[in-house]
Structure formats: structure tokens, C-alpha cells
Tab-separated table of C-alpha atoms in Angstrom:
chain	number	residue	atom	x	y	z
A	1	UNK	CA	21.696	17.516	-40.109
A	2	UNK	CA	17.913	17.517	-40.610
A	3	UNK	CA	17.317	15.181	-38.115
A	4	UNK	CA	19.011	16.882	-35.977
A	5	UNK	CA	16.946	19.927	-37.145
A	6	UNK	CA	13.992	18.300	-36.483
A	7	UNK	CA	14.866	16.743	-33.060
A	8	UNK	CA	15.408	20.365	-31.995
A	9	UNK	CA	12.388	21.450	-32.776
A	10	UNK	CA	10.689	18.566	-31.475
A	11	UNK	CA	12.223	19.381	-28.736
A	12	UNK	CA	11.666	22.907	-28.441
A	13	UNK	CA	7.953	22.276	-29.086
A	14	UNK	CA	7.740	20.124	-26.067
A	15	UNK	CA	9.338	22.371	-23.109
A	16	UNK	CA	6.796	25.108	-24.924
A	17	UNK	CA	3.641	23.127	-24.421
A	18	UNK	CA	4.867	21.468	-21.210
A	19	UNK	CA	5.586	24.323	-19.861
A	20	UNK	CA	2.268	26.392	-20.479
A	21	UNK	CA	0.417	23.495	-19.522
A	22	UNK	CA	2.232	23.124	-16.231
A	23	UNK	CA	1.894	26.554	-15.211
A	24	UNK	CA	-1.716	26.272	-15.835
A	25	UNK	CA	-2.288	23.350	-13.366
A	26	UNK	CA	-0.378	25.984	-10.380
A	27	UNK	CA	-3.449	28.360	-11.354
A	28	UNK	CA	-5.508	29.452	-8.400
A	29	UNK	CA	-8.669	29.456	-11.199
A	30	UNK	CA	-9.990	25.538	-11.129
A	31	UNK	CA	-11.134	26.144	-14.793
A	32	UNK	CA	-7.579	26.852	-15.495
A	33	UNK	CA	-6.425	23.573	-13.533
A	34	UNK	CA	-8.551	21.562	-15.362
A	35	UNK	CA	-7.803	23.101	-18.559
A	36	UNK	CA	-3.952	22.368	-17.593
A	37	UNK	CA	-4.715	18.725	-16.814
A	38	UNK	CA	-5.847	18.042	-20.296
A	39	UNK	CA	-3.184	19.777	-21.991
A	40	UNK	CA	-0.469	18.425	-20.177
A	41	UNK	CA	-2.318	14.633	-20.955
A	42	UNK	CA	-2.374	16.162	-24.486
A	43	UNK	CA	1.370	16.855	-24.035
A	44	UNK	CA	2.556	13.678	-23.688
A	45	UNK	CA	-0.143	12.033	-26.245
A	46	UNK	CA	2.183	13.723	-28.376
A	47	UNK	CA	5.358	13.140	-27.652
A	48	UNK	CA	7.010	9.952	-28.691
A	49	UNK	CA	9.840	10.286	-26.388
A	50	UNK	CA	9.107	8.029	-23.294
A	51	UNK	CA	11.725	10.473	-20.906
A	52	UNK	CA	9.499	12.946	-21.693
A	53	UNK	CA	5.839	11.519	-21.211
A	54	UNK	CA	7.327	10.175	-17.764
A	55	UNK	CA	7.911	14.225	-17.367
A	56	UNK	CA	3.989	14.639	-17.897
A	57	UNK	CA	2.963	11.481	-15.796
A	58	UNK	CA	5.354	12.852	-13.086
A	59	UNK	CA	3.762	16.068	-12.686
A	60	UNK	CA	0.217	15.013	-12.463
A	61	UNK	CA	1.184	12.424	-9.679
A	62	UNK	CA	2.921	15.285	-8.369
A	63	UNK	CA	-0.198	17.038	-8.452
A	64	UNK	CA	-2.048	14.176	-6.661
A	65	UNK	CA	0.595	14.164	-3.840
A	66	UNK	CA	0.446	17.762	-3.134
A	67	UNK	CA	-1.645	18.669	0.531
A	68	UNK	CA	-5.055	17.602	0.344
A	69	UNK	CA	-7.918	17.542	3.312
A	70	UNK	CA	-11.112	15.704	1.285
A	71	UNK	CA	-13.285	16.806	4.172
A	72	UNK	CA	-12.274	20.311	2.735
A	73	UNK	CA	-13.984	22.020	0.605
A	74	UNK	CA	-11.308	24.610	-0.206
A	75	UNK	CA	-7.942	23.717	0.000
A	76	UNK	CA	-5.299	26.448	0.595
A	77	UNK	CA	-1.762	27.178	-0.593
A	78	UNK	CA	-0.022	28.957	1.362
A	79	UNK	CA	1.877	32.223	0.539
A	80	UNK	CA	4.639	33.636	2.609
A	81	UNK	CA	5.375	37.399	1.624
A	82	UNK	CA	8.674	39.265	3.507
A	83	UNK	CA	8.297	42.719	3.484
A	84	UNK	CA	11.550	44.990	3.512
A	85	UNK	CA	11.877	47.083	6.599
A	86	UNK	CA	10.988	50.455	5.707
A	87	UNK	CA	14.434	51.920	7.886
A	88	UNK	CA	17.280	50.241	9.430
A	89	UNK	CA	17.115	49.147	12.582
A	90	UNK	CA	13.399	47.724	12.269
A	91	UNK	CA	13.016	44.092	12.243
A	92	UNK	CA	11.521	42.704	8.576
A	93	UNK	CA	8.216	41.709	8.803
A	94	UNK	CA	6.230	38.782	7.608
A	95	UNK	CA	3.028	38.318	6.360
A	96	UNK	CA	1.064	34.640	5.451
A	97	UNK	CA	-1.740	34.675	2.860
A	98	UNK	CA	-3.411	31.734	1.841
A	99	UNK	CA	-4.784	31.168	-2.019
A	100	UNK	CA	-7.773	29.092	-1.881
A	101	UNK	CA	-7.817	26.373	-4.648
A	102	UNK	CA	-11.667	25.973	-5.267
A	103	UNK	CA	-13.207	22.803	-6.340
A	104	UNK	CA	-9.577	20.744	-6.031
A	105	UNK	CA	-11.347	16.906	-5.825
A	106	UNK	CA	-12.955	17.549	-9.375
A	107	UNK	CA	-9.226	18.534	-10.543
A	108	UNK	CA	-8.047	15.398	-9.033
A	109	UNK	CA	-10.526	13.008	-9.741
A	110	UNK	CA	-10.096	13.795	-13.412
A	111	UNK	CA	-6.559	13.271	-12.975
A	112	UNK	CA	-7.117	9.698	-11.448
A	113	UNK	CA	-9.802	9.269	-14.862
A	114	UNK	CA	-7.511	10.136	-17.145
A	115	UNK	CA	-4.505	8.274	-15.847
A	116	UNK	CA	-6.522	5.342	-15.433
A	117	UNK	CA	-8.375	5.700	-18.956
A	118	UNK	CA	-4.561	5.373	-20.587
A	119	UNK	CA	-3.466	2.859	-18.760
A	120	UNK	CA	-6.547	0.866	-20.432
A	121	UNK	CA	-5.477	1.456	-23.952
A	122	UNK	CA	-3.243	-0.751	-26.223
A	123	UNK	CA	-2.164	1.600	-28.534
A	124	UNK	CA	0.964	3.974	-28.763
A	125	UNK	CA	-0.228	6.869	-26.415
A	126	UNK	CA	-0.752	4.185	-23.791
A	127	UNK	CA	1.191	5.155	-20.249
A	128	UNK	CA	1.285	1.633	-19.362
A	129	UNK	CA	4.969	1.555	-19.354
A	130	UNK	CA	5.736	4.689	-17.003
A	131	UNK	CA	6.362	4.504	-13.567
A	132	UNK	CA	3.558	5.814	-11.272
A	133	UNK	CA	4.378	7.755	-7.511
A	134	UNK	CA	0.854	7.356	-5.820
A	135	UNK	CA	2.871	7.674	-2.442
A	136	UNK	CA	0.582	9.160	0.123
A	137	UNK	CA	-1.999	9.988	-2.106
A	138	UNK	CA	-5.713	10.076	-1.203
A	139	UNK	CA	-7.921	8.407	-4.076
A	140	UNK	CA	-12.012	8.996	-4.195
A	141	UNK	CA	-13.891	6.551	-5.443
A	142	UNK	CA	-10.475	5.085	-7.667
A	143	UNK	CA	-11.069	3.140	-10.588
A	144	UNK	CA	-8.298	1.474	-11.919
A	145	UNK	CA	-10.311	-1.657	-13.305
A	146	UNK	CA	-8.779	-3.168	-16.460
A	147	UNK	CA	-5.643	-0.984	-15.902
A	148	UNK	CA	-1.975	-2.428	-16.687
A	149	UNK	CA	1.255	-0.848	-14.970
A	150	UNK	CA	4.551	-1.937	-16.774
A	151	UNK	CA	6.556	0.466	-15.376
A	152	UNK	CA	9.483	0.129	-13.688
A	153	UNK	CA	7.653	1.253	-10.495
A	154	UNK	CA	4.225	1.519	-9.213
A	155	UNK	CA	4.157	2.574	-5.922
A	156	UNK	CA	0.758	3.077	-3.815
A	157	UNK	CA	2.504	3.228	-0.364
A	158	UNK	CA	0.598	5.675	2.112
A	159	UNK	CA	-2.160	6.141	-0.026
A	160	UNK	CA	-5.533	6.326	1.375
A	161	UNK	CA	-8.694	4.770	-0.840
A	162	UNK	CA	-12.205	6.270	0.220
A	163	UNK	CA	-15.346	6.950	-1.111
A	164	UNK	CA	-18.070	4.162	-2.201
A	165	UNK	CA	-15.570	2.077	-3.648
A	166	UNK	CA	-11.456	1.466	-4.780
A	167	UNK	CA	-11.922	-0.978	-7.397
A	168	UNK	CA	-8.523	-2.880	-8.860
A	169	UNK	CA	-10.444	-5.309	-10.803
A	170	UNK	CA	-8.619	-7.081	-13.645
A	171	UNK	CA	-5.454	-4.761	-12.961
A	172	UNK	CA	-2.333	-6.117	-14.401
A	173	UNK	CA	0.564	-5.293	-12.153
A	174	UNK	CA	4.173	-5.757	-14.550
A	175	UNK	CA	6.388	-3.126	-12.328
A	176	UNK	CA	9.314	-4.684	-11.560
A	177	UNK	CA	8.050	-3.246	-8.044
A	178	UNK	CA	4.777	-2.581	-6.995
A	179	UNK	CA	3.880	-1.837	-3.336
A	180	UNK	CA	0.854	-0.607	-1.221
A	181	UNK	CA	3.006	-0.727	2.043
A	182	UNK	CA	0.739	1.314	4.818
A	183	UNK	CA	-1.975	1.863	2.131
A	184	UNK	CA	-5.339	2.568	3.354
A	185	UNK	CA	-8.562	1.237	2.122
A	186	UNK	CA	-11.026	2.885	3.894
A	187	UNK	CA	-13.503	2.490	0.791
A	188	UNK	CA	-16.950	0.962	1.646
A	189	UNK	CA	-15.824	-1.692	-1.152
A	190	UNK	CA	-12.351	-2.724	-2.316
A	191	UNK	CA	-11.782	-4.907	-5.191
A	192	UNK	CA	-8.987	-6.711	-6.322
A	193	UNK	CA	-10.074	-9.764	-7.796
A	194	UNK	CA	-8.166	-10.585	-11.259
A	195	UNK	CA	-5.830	-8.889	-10.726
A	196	UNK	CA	-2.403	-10.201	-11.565
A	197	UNK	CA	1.093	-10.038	-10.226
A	198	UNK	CA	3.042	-11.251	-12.936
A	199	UNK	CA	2.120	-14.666	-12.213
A	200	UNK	CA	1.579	-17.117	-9.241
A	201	UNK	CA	-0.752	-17.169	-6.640
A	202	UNK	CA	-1.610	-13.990	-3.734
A	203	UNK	CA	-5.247	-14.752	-2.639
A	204	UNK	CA	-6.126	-12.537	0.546
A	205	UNK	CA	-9.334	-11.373	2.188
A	206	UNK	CA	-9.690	-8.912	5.193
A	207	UNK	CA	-10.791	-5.666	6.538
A	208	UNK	CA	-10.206	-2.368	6.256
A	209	UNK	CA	-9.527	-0.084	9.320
A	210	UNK	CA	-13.247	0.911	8.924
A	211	UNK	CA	-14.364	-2.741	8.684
A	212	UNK	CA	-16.017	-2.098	5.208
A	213	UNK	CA	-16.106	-4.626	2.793
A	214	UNK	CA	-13.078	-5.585	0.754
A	215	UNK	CA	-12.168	-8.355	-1.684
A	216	UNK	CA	-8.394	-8.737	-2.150
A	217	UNK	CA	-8.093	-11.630	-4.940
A	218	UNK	CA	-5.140	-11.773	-7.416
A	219	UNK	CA	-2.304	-13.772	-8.392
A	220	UNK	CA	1.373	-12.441	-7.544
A	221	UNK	CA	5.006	-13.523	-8.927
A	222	UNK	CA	8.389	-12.916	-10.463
A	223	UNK	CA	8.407	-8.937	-9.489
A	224	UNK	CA	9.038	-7.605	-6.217
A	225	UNK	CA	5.202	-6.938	-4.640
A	226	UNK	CA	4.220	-5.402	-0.972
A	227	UNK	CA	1.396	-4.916	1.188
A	228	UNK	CA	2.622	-4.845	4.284
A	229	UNK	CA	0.992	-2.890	6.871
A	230	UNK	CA	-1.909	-1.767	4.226
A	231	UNK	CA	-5.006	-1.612	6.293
């Protein structure tokens, strides 16, 4: 009966803080976003329930995935309003506003940070063994170096990589599937080299679609692992 007590509020605790923290990141304020980024990465620090820090992980990829233009300085949500017709007989009217979201890239580059910074730890509020939807995602200057993904998936496909660099350097990739099918590293440099597959041998060198510079040097095994059509 107590632990059932407990559980509850446990439980109860949780959907509070998640859901104040996710309302926070759907601010129009980017003070408020960021402020909602940390407390949702505070959220599931906390919890010890690994359904619900995939909840947390989920929503900042989901975050990440959401319309983006990085040539943009402001990027826009869009808001439909319907207005009533004031008497019958008068067609209803519609009316488009757009919220600008001001200073989204620092908002999403401290996503990527923080993301990356706990899939380098080794301790229990590590998300190494989440599942991670990068699908279509476009990175900045990504650092993943020293990172380890144990999830069940890790999936990278349609992402773009820009910026000065896209560095994978010493990743460890343990997803049971991990794919970068039509990724795009458009990065002046790429880096791959230690990473790791779960085992065996993947050792490949080209060029992006921009013809920067990219080094593409890991080992690949057991799990299921894509890059076809990256560029």
C-alpha cells in the first residue's frame, strides 16, 4: 500500500513537471524555450522510470524536427484563427497570423549540447539507452564526439549536418538499428573516425554534396546499420 502510495505520487510529480516544462518549450518568448529545455532535461534527470525519460528525450527530438529554415533568422509558427460569421448567410472567414520564434538555433543548439553531453556520461542519468528520432533534422556545428547510443533506435535519416564541422568521433553506435539513410553532410568537416558499430569493420571515405572535407572511419557489426544514399 505505501508503495503504491508512493508510485502515485511519483507519478503525479512527473506529468506536473513534464508538463510545465513542455508548455514552456511551445513559448513564443526564447528565454522561456530555453528555460523549458533545461527543465524538461531536469525532468527526466529525475525520473528513474526509463518510459518516462524516453517521454522527455522524445519531445526535445520532437522539438529538433519541428520546421526550421537556418538561413532564417526568425522562424514562424503559424496560427490559423476562424472567425464566426457575424449573420447567417455570410461565409466564415479566415485569418493566418504567424508567431515569430526569435533566436530558435540557440534553443536548438543547446538541445543538440545537452543531448549529446548525456549521452557522454556513465552514470544513472545517462540517456544512452533511449532511442533517438533525428529524422530530418538539421544539426549546426553537431558534436556528438565520445557519445554512446544503446537504444533500441537511433535514427539520423534525412538529417542535414552544416556548419564548420559534424564531428562523430569516438561515437559508439549499440542501437539495434542505426541509420543515416539520405543524411546530409554538408559540414566543411565530417568526422567519424572511432567510431564503432558494434563490432567489425565499415571504413569509408568520400564527399559531401558540397565537396567539403569528410572522414568517415569506423567499425560496423552485429546491429542493423545504413547509410545509403547519405551524401
Amino acid at each position: 500500500m505505501a508503495y503504491r502510495k508512493q508510485r502515485d505520487a511519483e507519478e503525479g510529480r512527473f506529468v506536473e513537471r513534464f508538463g510545465a516544462a513542455a508548455e514552456q518549450l511551445g513559448h513564443v518568448d526564447v528565454a522561456v524555450r530555453m528555460a523549458g529545455v533545461y527543465a524538461m532535461a531536469g525532468v527526466a534527470d529525475r525520473t528513474r522510470n526509463m518510459e518516462q525519460r524516453q517521454q522527455c528525450v522524445d519531445v526535445l527530438c520532437g522539438y529538433l524536427r519541428l520546421p526550421y529554415d537556418p538561413t532564417s533568422i526568425e522562424d514562424h509558427q503559424v496560427l490559423t484563427i476562424v472567425r464566426n460569421p457575424e449573420r447567417e448567410g455570410t461565409s466564415t472567414s479566415r485569418e493566418i497570423h504567424f508567431q515569430y520564434r526569435q533566436n530558435d538555433r540557440e534553443v536548438r543548439n543547446t538541445i543538440v549540447r545537452i543531448i549529446s553531453d548525456h549521452l557522454r556520461r556513465d552514470d544513472s542519468q545517462s540517456w544512452s539507452q533511449c532511442s533517438f528520432d533525428f529524422k530530418n533534422v538539421f544539426f549546426d556545428n553537431a558534436n556528438f564526439s565520445g557519445a554512446r547510443f544503446d537504444g533500441s533506435i537511433t535514427s539520423f535519416e534525412g538529417a542535414t549536418f552544416g556548419g564548420a564541422f559534424t564531428s562523430f568521433a569516438l561515437v559508439a553506435f549499440g542501437s539495434r538499428r542505426s541509420s543515416f539513410v539520405e543524411a546530409t553532410f554538408d559540414a566543411n568537416r565530417t568526422l567519424f573516425t572511432g567510431a564503432t558499430f558494434d563490432g567489425h569493420l565499415l571504413c569509408l571515405i568520400s564527399q559531401s554534396s558540397a565537396g567539403n572535407q569528410r572522414c568517415l572511419r569506423g567499425e560496423v557489426g552485429g546491429g542493423e546499420t545504413s547509410f545509403d544514399r547519405a551524401m
